[in-house]
Every structure is written in C-alpha cells, then in structure tokens.
Coordinates of C-alpha atoms (C1' of nucleotides) in Angstrom, one line a residue:
Chain B
X4 CA -16.5 21.9 -6.0
X5 CA -13.4 23.0 -4.1
X6 CA -14.6 20.8 -1.3
X7 CA -14.7 17.8 -3.6
X8 CA -11.3 18.6 -5.1
X9 CA -9.8 18.9 -1.6
X10 CA -11.4 15.6 -0.5
X11 CA -10.1 13.7 -3.6
X12 CA -6.6 15.1 -3.1
X13 CA -6.8 14.2 0.5
X14 CA -7.5 10.6 -0.6
X15 CA -4.6 10.6 -2.9
X16 CA -2.9 7.2 -3.0
X17 CA 0.6 6.5 -3.9
X18 CA 1.9 7.0 -7.4
X19 CA 0.7 4.5 -9.9
X20 CA -2.1 3.3 -7.7
X21 CA -5.7 3.0 -8.9
X22 CA -8.5 5.1 -7.5
X23 CA -11.8 3.3 -6.8
X24 CA -14.2 3.1 -9.7
X25 CA -16.1 6.4 -10.2
X26 CA -19.4 5.0 -9.2
X27 CA -17.9 3.7 -6.0
X28 CA -15.8 6.8 -5.2
X29 CA -18.8 9.0 -5.7
X30 CA -20.7 6.9 -3.2
X31 CA -17.9 7.1 -0.7
X32 CA -17.6 10.8 -1.0
X33 CA -21.4 11.2 -0.9
X34 CA -21.7 13.1 -4.2
X35 CA -23.2 12.4 -7.6
X36 CA -21.0 10.7 -10.2
X37 CA -21.2 13.7 -12.5
X38 CA -20.0 16.0 -9.8
X39 CA -17.1 13.7 -9.1
X40 CA -16.3 13.4 -12.7
X41 CA -16.0 17.2 -13.0
X42 CA -13.5 17.3 -10.1
X43 CA -11.6 14.3 -11.6
X44 CA -11.4 16.2 -14.8
X45 CA -9.7 19.1 -13.1
X46 CA -7.2 16.8 -11.4
X47 CA -6.6 15.2 -14.8
X48 CA -5.9 18.5 -16.4
X49 CA -3.6 19.5 -13.5
X50 CA -1.7 16.3 -14.3
X51 CA -2.3 14.5 -11.1
X52 CA -4.4 11.7 -12.5
X53 CA -4.5 9.5 -15.5
X54 CA -7.9 8.2 -16.6
X55 CA -8.3 5.3 -19.0
X56 CA -11.7 4.2 -20.3
X57 CA -12.4 0.6 -19.4
X58 CA -9.4 0.4 -17.1
X59 CA -9.8 3.0 -14.4
X60 CA -8.3 6.2 -12.9
X61 CA -4.8 6.2 -11.6
X62 CA -2.4 8.5 -9.8
X63 CA 0.1 9.7 -12.3
X64 CA 3.6 8.2 -12.0
X65 CA 6.0 11.1 -12.0
X66 CA 9.1 9.0 -11.1
X67 CA 9.9 11.6 -8.4
X68 CA 8.5 9.8 -5.4
X69 CA 8.5 6.4 -6.8
X70 CA 8.2 4.4 -3.7
X71 CA 11.8 3.7 -3.3
X72 CA 13.5 1.5 -0.8
X73 CA 13.6 2.5 2.8
X74 CA 17.3 3.5 2.7
X75 CA 16.7 5.7 -0.4
X76 CA 13.8 7.4 1.4
X77 CA 16.1 8.0 4.3
X78 CA 18.7 9.6 2.1
X79 CA 16.2 12.0 0.8
X80 CA 15.2 13.1 4.3
X81 CA 16.9 15.7 6.4
X82 CA 19.1 14.7 9.4
X83 CA 16.5 16.2 11.7
X84 CA 13.7 14.1 10.2
X85 CA 15.7 11.0 10.5
X86 CA 16.7 11.7 14.1
X87 CA 13.1 12.4 14.9
X88 CA 12.1 9.0 13.5
X89 CA 14.9 7.3 15.3
X90 CA 13.8 8.9 18.6
X91 CA 10.3 7.6 18.0
X92 CA 11.3 4.1 17.1
X93 CA 14.4 3.1 18.9
X94 CA 13.4 3.6 22.5
X95 CA 10.2 1.6 21.8
X96 CA 12.3 -1.2 20.2
X97 CA 14.5 -1.3 23.2
X98 CA 11.5 -1.7 25.4
X99 CA 10.1 -4.5 23.3
X100 CA 13.5 -6.2 23.2
X101 CA 13.6 -6.1 27.1
X102 CA 10.6 -8.3 27.3
X103 CA 11.1 -10.4 24.2
X104 CA 14.8 -11.2 23.8
X105 CA 15.8 -14.8 24.1
X106 CA 19.0 -15.9 25.8
X107 CA 20.8 -16.0 22.5
X108 CA 19.6 -12.5 21.7
X109 CA 21.0 -11.3 25.0
X110 CA 24.3 -13.0 24.2
X111 CA 24.4 -11.2 20.8
X112 CA 23.6 -7.9 22.4
X113 CA 26.2 -8.2 25.1
X114 CA 28.8 -9.4 22.6
X115 CA 28.2 -6.3 20.4
X116 CA 28.4 -4.1 23.5
X117 CA 31.7 -5.6 24.5
X118 CA 33.2 -5.1 21.1
X119 CA 32.0 -1.4 21.0
X120 CA 33.6 -0.8 24.4
X121 CA 36.9 -2.1 23.2
X122 CA 36.9 -0.3 19.8
X123 CA 40.1 1.4 19.1
X124 CA 39.0 3.7 16.2
X125 CA 36.0 5.6 15.2
X126 CA 35.3 3.2 12.3
X127 CA 35.4 0.2 14.6
X128 CA 33.3 2.0 17.2
X129 CA 30.7 2.9 14.5
X130 CA 30.6 -0.7 13.3
X131 CA 29.8 -2.1 16.7
X132 CA 27.5 0.7 17.5
X133 CA 25.5 -0.2 14.5
X134 CA 25.6 -3.9 15.3
X135 CA 24.5 -3.3 18.9
X136 CA 21.4 -1.4 17.7
X137 CA 20.7 -4.1 15.1
X138 CA 21.0 -6.9 17.8
X139 CA 18.5 -5.0 19.9
X140 CA 16.1 -4.7 16.9
X141 CA 16.6 -8.4 16.1
X142 CA 15.5 -9.2 19.6
X143 CA 12.1 -7.5 18.9
X144 CA 11.4 -10.3 16.3
X145 CA 9.4 -7.8 14.3
X146 CA 10.5 -7.9 10.7
X147 CA 9.4 -4.3 10.0
X148 CA 11.5 -3.0 12.9
X149 CA 14.5 -5.0 11.8
X150 CA 14.1 -3.6 8.2
X151 CA 14.1 -0.2 9.7
X152 CA 17.3 -0.7 11.6
X153 CA 19.1 -2.3 8.7
X154 CA 18.1 0.8 6.6
X155 CA 19.6 3.0 9.3
X156 CA 22.8 1.0 9.4
X157 CA 23.2 1.1 5.7
X158 CA 22.9 4.9 5.7
X159 CA 25.3 5.4 8.5
X160 CA 28.1 3.8 6.6
X161 CA 27.7 6.2 3.7
X162 CA 30.4 9.0 3.3
X163 CA 28.2 12.0 4.0
X164 CA 26.8 10.6 7.2
X165 CA 30.1 9.3 8.3
X166 CA 31.7 12.7 7.7
X167 CA 28.9 14.3 9.8
X168 CA 29.5 11.8 12.6
X169 CA 33.2 12.4 12.4
X170 CA 32.7 16.1 12.9
X171 CA 30.5 15.6 16.0
X172 CA 32.3 12.8 17.8
X173 CA 35.1 13.0 20.3
X174 CA 36.9 10.5 22.5
X175 CA 34.9 11.8 25.4
X176 CA 31.7 11.5 23.6
X177 CA 32.4 7.8 22.8
X178 CA 32.8 7.2 26.5
X179 CA 29.4 8.9 27.1
X180 CA 27.9 6.7 24.4
X181 CA 29.5 3.6 26.0
X182 CA 27.9 4.4 29.3
X183 CA 24.5 5.0 27.7
X184 CA 24.8 1.7 25.7
X185 CA 25.8 -0.2 28.9
X186 CA 22.8 1.3 30.8
X187 CA 20.5 0.3 27.9
X188 CA 21.9 -3.3 27.7
X189 CA 21.7 -3.7 31.5
X190 CA 18.0 -2.7 31.3
X191 CA 17.3 -5.2 28.6
X192 CA 19.2 -8.0 30.5
X193 CA 17.2 -7.1 33.6
X194 CA 14.0 -7.4 31.5
X195 CA 13.0 -3.8 32.4
X196 CA 11.2 -2.3 29.4
X197 CA 10.8 1.1 31.0
X198 CA 14.5 1.5 31.9
X199 CA 15.4 0.2 28.4
X200 CA 13.2 2.7 26.8
X201 CA 14.5 5.6 28.9
X202 CA 18.1 4.6 28.4
X203 CA 17.7 4.4 24.6
X204 CA 15.9 7.7 24.5
X205 CA 18.6 9.4 26.5
X206 CA 21.3 7.9 24.2
X207 CA 19.6 9.0 21.1
X208 CA 18.8 12.4 22.6
X209 CA 22.5 12.8 23.1
X210 CA 23.3 11.6 19.5
X211 CA 20.7 14.1 18.1
X212 CA 22.0 17.0 20.1
X213 CA 25.5 16.4 19.0
X214 CA 24.5 15.9 15.4
X215 CA 22.4 19.0 15.4
X216 CA 25.2 20.9 17.0
X217 CA 27.4 20.5 13.9
X218 CA 24.7 21.3 11.3
Chain E
X13 CA -5.2 -6.9 -11.8
X14 CA -3.4 -5.3 -8.9
X15 CA -5.3 -7.7 -6.7
X16 CA -4.0 -10.7 -8.6
X17 CA -0.4 -9.4 -8.6
X18 CA -0.7 -8.9 -4.9
X19 CA -2.0 -12.4 -4.3
X20 CA 0.6 -14.0 -6.4
X21 CA 3.3 -12.1 -4.5
X22 CA 1.7 -13.2 -1.2
X23 CA 2.2 -16.8 -2.3
X24 CA 5.7 -16.1 -3.3
X25 CA 8.1 -18.9 -2.7
X26 CA 11.9 -18.9 -2.1
X27 CA 14.2 -18.0 -4.9
X28 CA 14.5 -20.8 -7.4
X29 CA 11.3 -22.5 -6.4
X30 CA 8.5 -23.4 -8.7
X31 CA 5.1 -21.9 -8.7
X32 CA 2.1 -24.3 -9.1
X33 CA 1.1 -24.9 -12.7
X34 CA -0.9 -22.1 -14.3
X35 CA -4.2 -24.1 -14.4
X36 CA -3.9 -25.0 -10.8
X37 CA -2.8 -21.6 -9.6
X38 CA -5.6 -19.9 -11.5
X39 CA -8.1 -22.2 -9.8
X40 CA -6.5 -21.6 -6.4
X41 CA -6.8 -17.8 -6.9
X42 CA -10.3 -18.1 -8.3
X43 CA -9.4 -16.4 -11.6
X44 CA -9.4 -17.4 -15.3
X45 CA -6.1 -18.7 -16.5
X46 CA -5.9 -15.9 -19.1
X47 CA -6.1 -13.4 -16.3
X48 CA -3.4 -15.2 -14.3
X49 CA -1.2 -15.3 -17.3
X50 CA -1.5 -11.6 -17.8
X51 CA -0.3 -11.0 -14.2
X52 CA 2.5 -13.6 -14.5
X53 CA 3.6 -11.8 -17.7
X54 CA 3.9 -8.6 -15.7
X55 CA 5.9 -10.3 -13.0
X56 CA 8.1 -11.9 -15.7
X57 CA 8.8 -8.5 -17.2
X58 CA 9.7 -7.1 -13.9
X59 CA 12.2 -9.9 -13.6
X60 CA 10.7 -11.6 -10.6
X61 CA 9.8 -14.8 -12.5
X62 CA 11.2 -17.1 -15.1
X63 CA 8.7 -19.1 -17.3
X64 CA 9.7 -22.2 -19.3
X65 CA 7.3 -23.9 -21.7
X66 CA 6.8 -27.5 -20.7
X67 CA 8.7 -27.1 -17.4
X68 CA 6.9 -24.4 -15.3
X69 CA 7.2 -21.0 -13.7
X70 CA 10.0 -20.3 -11.2
X71 CA 11.0 -17.5 -8.9
X72 CA 14.1 -15.9 -10.3
X73 CA 17.4 -16.5 -8.5
X74 CA 18.8 -13.1 -7.9
X75 CA 21.5 -13.9 -5.3
X76 CA 20.6 -10.8 -3.4
X77 CA 17.8 -9.6 -1.2
X78 CA 17.4 -6.1 -2.4
X79 CA 15.3 -3.8 -0.2
X80 CA 11.7 -3.5 -1.3
X81 CA 9.4 -0.5 -1.0
X82 CA 7.8 0.2 2.3
X83 CA 4.4 -1.1 1.2
X84 CA 5.9 -4.3 -0.1
X85 CA 7.7 -4.8 3.1
X86 CA 4.5 -4.3 5.0
X87 CA 2.7 -6.9 2.9
X88 CA 5.3 -9.4 3.9
X89 CA 4.8 -8.7 7.6
X90 CA 2.2 -10.3 9.9
X91 CA -0.8 -8.3 11.1
X92 CA 0.7 -8.5 14.6
X93 CA 4.0 -7.0 13.4
X94 CA 2.3 -4.2 11.6
X95 CA 0.0 -3.4 14.5
X96 CA 3.0 -3.3 16.8
X97 CA 4.8 -0.8 14.5
X98 CA 1.7 1.2 14.3
X99 CA 1.4 1.3 18.1
X100 CA 5.0 2.6 18.2
X101 CA 4.7 5.2 15.5
X102 CA 1.2 6.6 15.5
X103 CA 0.9 7.9 19.1
X104 CA 4.3 9.7 18.7
X105 CA 3.1 11.1 15.4
X106 CA 0.0 12.5 17.0
X107 CA 2.1 14.1 19.8
X108 CA 4.4 15.7 17.2
X109 CA 1.3 16.9 15.2
X110 CA -0.1 18.5 18.4
X111 CA 2.8 20.8 18.6
X112 CA 3.6 21.3 15.0
X113 CA 0.3 21.5 13.1
X114 CA -0.5 24.7 11.2
X115 CA -4.0 26.2 11.1
X116 CA -4.5 24.6 7.7
X117 CA -3.3 21.2 9.0
X118 CA -5.9 21.5 11.8
X119 CA -8.6 22.3 9.3
X120 CA -7.7 19.2 7.2
X121 CA -7.7 17.1 10.3
X122 CA -11.1 18.4 11.5
X123 CA -12.5 18.0 8.0
X124 CA -11.5 14.4 7.8
X125 CA -12.9 13.7 11.3
X126 CA -16.2 15.3 10.4
X127 CA -16.5 13.2 7.2
X128 CA -15.7 10.0 9.2
X129 CA -18.3 10.9 11.8
X130 CA -21.0 11.2 9.1
X131 CA -19.9 8.1 7.1
X132 CA -22.8 5.9 6.1
X133 CA -21.0 2.8 5.1
X134 CA -17.9 0.8 6.2
X135 CA -16.2 1.8 2.9
X136 CA -16.8 5.5 3.5
X137 CA -15.8 5.2 7.1
X138 CA -12.6 3.3 6.2
X139 CA -11.8 5.9 3.6
X140 CA -12.1 8.8 6.0
X141 CA -10.4 6.9 8.8
X142 CA -7.4 6.5 6.6
X143 CA -7.5 10.2 5.6
X144 CA -7.7 11.3 9.3
X145 CA -4.6 9.3 10.1
X146 CA -2.8 10.7 7.1
X147 CA -3.7 14.3 7.9
X148 CA -2.3 13.8 11.4
X149 CA 1.0 12.5 9.8
X150 CA 1.0 15.3 7.3
X151 CA 1.0 17.7 10.3
X152 CA 4.2 16.2 11.6
X153 CA 6.0 17.6 8.5
X154 CA 8.4 14.7 8.6
X155 CA 8.7 13.1 5.2
X156 CA 9.6 9.7 6.6
X157 CA 6.6 9.6 8.9
X158 CA 4.3 10.7 6.0
X159 CA 5.8 7.9 3.8
X160 CA 5.0 5.5 6.6
X161 CA 1.4 6.5 6.8
X162 CA 0.9 6.5 3.1
X163 CA 2.3 3.0 3.0
X164 CA -0.2 1.9 5.8
X165 CA -3.0 3.5 3.9
X166 CA -2.2 1.8 0.7
X167 CA -2.0 -1.6 2.4
X168 CA -5.3 -1.0 4.2
X169 CA -7.2 -0.6 0.9
X170 CA -6.0 -4.0 -0.3
X171 CA -8.6 -6.8 -0.3
X172 CA -7.2 -9.1 2.3
X173 CA -6.8 -6.3 4.9
X174 CA -10.2 -4.9 4.0
X175 CA -11.7 -8.4 4.5
X176 CA -10.0 -8.7 7.9
X177 CA -11.3 -5.3 8.9
X178 CA -14.7 -6.1 7.7
X179 CA -14.8 -9.2 9.9
X180 CA -13.8 -7.3 13.0
X181 CA -15.9 -4.1 12.7
X182 CA -19.4 -3.4 14.0
X183 CA -21.6 -0.4 14.0
X184 CA -20.9 0.0 17.7
X185 CA -17.2 -0.3 17.2
X186 CA -17.2 2.5 14.6
X187 CA -18.9 4.7 17.3
X188 CA -16.1 3.7 19.7
X189 CA -13.5 4.7 17.0
X190 CA -15.4 7.9 16.4
X191 CA -15.1 8.9 20.1
X192 CA -11.4 7.9 20.1
X193 CA -10.8 9.9 17.0
X194 CA -12.6 12.9 18.4
X195 CA -10.6 12.8 21.6
X196 CA -7.3 12.6 19.6
X197 CA -8.3 15.5 17.4
X198 CA -9.4 17.6 20.4
X199 CA -6.0 17.0 22.0
X200 CA -4.2 18.1 18.8
X201 CA -6.4 21.2 18.5
X202 CA -5.6 22.0 22.1
X203 CA -1.9 21.6 21.4
X204 CA -1.6 18.9 24.1
X205 CA 1.0 16.3 22.9
X206 CA 0.6 14.0 25.9
X207 CA -3.1 13.8 25.5
X208 CA -2.8 13.3 21.8
X209 CA -0.3 10.6 22.3
X210 CA -2.5 8.8 24.8
X211 CA -5.6 9.2 22.8
X212 CA -4.0 7.7 19.7
X213 CA -2.4 4.9 21.7
X214 CA -5.8 4.0 23.1
X215 CA -7.4 4.1 19.7
X216 CA -4.8 1.9 18.2
X217 CA -4.9 -0.4 21.2
X218 CA -8.6 -0.9 20.5
X219 CA -7.9 -1.5 16.8
X220 CA -5.3 -4.0 17.5
X221 CA -7.4 -5.9 20.1
X222 CA -10.2 -6.2 17.6
X223 CA -8.0 -7.3 14.7
X224 CA -6.3 -9.8 16.9
X225 CA -9.7 -11.1 18.0
X226 CA -10.5 -12.3 14.5
X227 CA -7.2 -13.9 13.7
Chain V
dG27 C1' 14.8 -43.1 -29.4
dA28 C1' 9.7 -43.1 -29.2
dT29 C1' 5.7 -42.1 -26.6
dC30 C1' 2.8 -39.6 -23.6
dA31 C1' 1.5 -36.6 -19.9
dA32 C1' 2.3 -32.1 -18.2
dT33 C1' 3.6 -27.5 -18.9
dG34 C1' 3.4 -22.8 -20.9
dG35 C1' 1.8 -20.2 -25.3
dT36 C1' -1.9 -18.5 -28.5
dT37 C1' -6.4 -17.4 -30.3
dC38 C1' -11.3 -16.5 -30.3
dA39 C1' -15.8 -15.0 -28.8
dA40 C1' -18.8 -13.7 -25.1
dC41 C1' -19.6 -11.1 -21.1
dA42 C1' -18.4 -7.7 -17.3
dT43 C1' -16.5 -3.5 -15.8
dT44 C1' -14.7 1.0 -16.5
dG45 C1' -14.7 5.8 -18.0
dG46 C1' -17.3 9.2 -21.4
dT47 C1' -21.5 11.6 -22.9
dT48 C1' -26.1 13.4 -22.8
dC49 C1' -30.4 14.7 -20.9
dA50 C1' -33.9 16.2 -17.8
dA51 C1' -35.1 17.1 -13.1
dT52 C1' -34.1 19.2 -8.7
dC53 C1' -31.5 22.0 -5.6
dT54 C1' -29.1 26.2 -4.0
dC55 C1' -28.3 30.9 -3.7
dA56 C1' -28.1 35.8 -4.9
Chain M
dT15 C1' -37.2 34.3 -9.9
dG16 C1' -33.4 32.9 -12.6
dA17 C1' -28.8 31.2 -13.2
dG18 C1' -25.7 27.9 -12.0
dA19 C1' -24.6 23.7 -9.6
dT20 C1' -25.8 19.1 -8.5
dT21 C1' -28.3 14.9 -9.2
dG22 C1' -29.9 10.4 -11.2
dA23 C1' -30.4 7.7 -15.1
dA24 C1' -29.6 5.9 -19.6
dC25 C1' -26.6 4.8 -23.2
dC26 C1' -22.0 4.3 -25.6
dA27 C1' -17.0 3.2 -26.3
dA28 C1' -12.9 1.0 -24.5
dT29 C1' -10.7 -2.3 -21.7
dG30 C1' -10.5 -6.3 -18.7
dT31 C1' -12.0 -11.1 -17.6
dT32 C1' -13.7 -15.5 -18.8
dG33 C1' -14.0 -20.3 -20.8
dA34 C1' -12.6 -23.2 -24.2
dA35 C1' -9.9 -25.1 -27.8
dC36 C1' -5.7 -25.8 -29.9
dC37 C1' -0.4 -25.6 -30.4
dA38 C1' 4.6 -26.1 -29.1
dT39 C1' 7.9 -27.5 -25.8
dT40 C1' 9.7 -30.2 -21.9
dG41 C1' 10.4 -34.0 -18.9
dA42 C1' 9.5 -38.8 -17.5
dT43 C1' 9.0 -43.5 -18.7
dC44 C1' 9.7 -47.5 -21.3

DNA sequence: GATCAATGGTTCAACATTGGTTCAATCTCA
DNA sequence: TGAGATTGAACCAATGTTGAACCATTGATC
C-alpha cells in the first residue's frame, strides 16, 4: 500500500492536471483497480487529489504553485538556484550561438559589446550587459532559450536584484566583466563553440562568486 | 477536453485573426461541434477568444505578449528546440544530482529505474521513464530545474508527443534506453558527476536521434 | 431596404467514459 | 491455518461526447 502511494505521488502531475483513468493507471502501475482506488482514496483524503465521477481524477489546484510565468518562477527561487541554472544554460547557449549565428546576429552581438564597453554608469552597463546576453541567445534561434534569457533580463531590472548587483559590483569588476565578455564574443565570432562555452562559464562563475560573496 | 483545448491552442492564429467556422473546425479536429463549443467557451472565458454570432470566432487582441507558463511555452516550440534544451539541461542536472542526492533521493531514483526496467507496455515504460527523469531532477534540489522537468513531463503525456514517441519507439530501443538509464543511475549512485553527465547526454542524444528520425 | 447564406447559440436524446460500490476468489504472511 | 490484502468482475450513478434540428444574428449581394 505504501508502495502504491509512493508511486502515485511520484507520478504527480502539475496542479489541475488530470490523472489517467483508474483502469488505465492501475494497468500502468501493475495493480488491481481496487488497490489503486484505495490509495487514491488516501490521497483524496490528504487533499492532494480531487475525484469526480464521470469526469476523472485531478491534482488539486492550491493556487500556490500555479504554473506561473518563467519570471515569476525565477522570483520565487533563491539567488543560488538561479545562478546554478544560469551556469547550466548560458555557456551552452554561447556554444550554440558560435556555430549558428548569422552575420546580422554577430553584428548585434558586437554592437551590444561595444555599448557595454563604453558604458558610463552601472545602470547603462547593466542594460548593455543584458542586451549582450540576449543577443547571444537570439543567435541560438531556439525560442525556449530566448524565453529564458528574456525572463532573466526582466528579473535583473527589478529593485532587489539591482540592489544586490550594486552591492557586489565595482569599477574594477566591470573591467573584468568587459574582458570576459570580449573573450566570449571573440570566440563566437571565430565560430569556436568550445571557447565560447568556456568563456561564458568563466564569466558566469565570476558573477556567481561575487553575488554569493554579498549574500 | 484538455486534448481539445490543446489542439485549438496549437492552431492558434495571430491576434485579431479569425478561427475557422465551428462546423469546419470541429470536423478538422475530429470532434462533435458541441464538444468544440464547450472548449471554445472555456477559451472565451479565459479571455483568449472573442465570439460573435453571425460573424465568427476571433483571437483576442491584447496588445501585449504576456509570458505564458513553461508548459505552454514548450508547446509552442518545435521538437528540435525542445530536444536541444533537454540536451543542455538534463546532463547537467544528472551531474548535480550525482553530488547532491540524499539517500532517499537515490532510493526514489532506483525505484523508478526498477519499475521502468520491468514495464510491460509502452504506456508503463513512458510513465516510469518520466518518473525516473523527475526523480533525478528532484535530487538537484533546485526548484527551477524541478519546474523544468515537470513541464517536460506534462508535455510528454500529451497526445501529439505521445503519438510521436510511439512512432519512434521499438522494443529494442526500450532495451537501449534501459541500459542508458541504468548507466546513468549507476553513475549517480557512485557519486560520479562526469559519468552521470555523459550517460544522460548519451541517452538524450539517442532519444533526439530517434525522434528526429520520424519527423 | 430586402433577401439569403453563413455564423454562432440552444436544446434534445442517445451513447460512451469515468469514478463508486459490492461480491467472491485468490494470494500473502505471521 | 486464519486474518488481512489484493484481485477480477459485474453493476450503478454521474459526467462527457455525439448527431441532429432549430433559432437568432451578422454580413454580403442585389
């Protein structure tokens, strides 16, 4: 019984979604329908499920994790979680961009880099930093990756993230970021995915270390 | 019902554009007009559609592209885009899981593997395949990564992805996946992030190659 | 403005699918 | 061996889907 409960929970879908029909789910789990029903009954009593005769069995909508937008999800995550995801995604995106960017993409990337190199305030630097990352993601031509980057950029402009950045950034650090950005852009221009990946990983590693240093 | 909603959304036009007449759209979707109307009514209530008697049904003009949920974003992406993102995220998640999984996490992973190894139907295999991936992501303890995997799992249960999978999968291929899964789980159990990353990358490479082979 | 075709809106009855209940047989384990 | 758990099957109640007919409104044409 505990085994069945565990396996049903493990198969939990997102809120509001429908479980397979009992007869089908029982077959999938390799148990009798009565046995499954007993376990479902427990889950219903615990409040995880809603069961409607003639309609089906659904994961209860609590409104807590209601499948919000990507930015809202990011807001609910910790800085460490977000940086971890960035470190997973952004080096790979840079590598993809190195092999996939068009001439126009390269122009957009170089233009954003130039603007960030000449930025005269943190706000301006932040803006072009964000644009540079977005242009790299645009060059991947993968809509999901672009969505991700846009979500990051929308978060970074919010007061609490901006304040966090402000506390961790120095003039010298911007110069470090500039050099890291340049290395990454050079690698993309040279169509070298490995170098692009490494350069972006190094850059984000530095960003993370500095952010974590002020938390 | 969810299936119909999904298929209507998949055929979604640009803002302001008109959907086909109900009688035609119902025939295209292979459902009764009443059933279609019920789904359209939901979409109207959600504010996505505007319906005018004698004129037709239109996509609402919102003037803004607000961010959708992660699953809805994934639905709008191509299989190639989604597989590319999976290939970026899942090997890294396996590596993180290798160093971060608790004893209970390992049990859950092993349990899902065992169930997938003994699965006697594609449906059962698919179910446990999804669970295995989710347990690995749960072991990362990163809420954004877990969100991502849940979104993938909710998409994979949808009819068109299921149909795509069904066309690409063979008994022999399930055996290949079993071996790849086992290698990945062994690496996680051995706390070897590099091996875990490689094993998951290999697995997903095989998945992608087979999916792309039927498109 | 009148007419007609096309569109969404409503209602009805029949059938299909879903969860709910009950019963008897079989299995498991102390 | 006996108690409890699990199983398979049959039947019931509730909901969803279907096909068809009819109604009200809109848009195009003359």
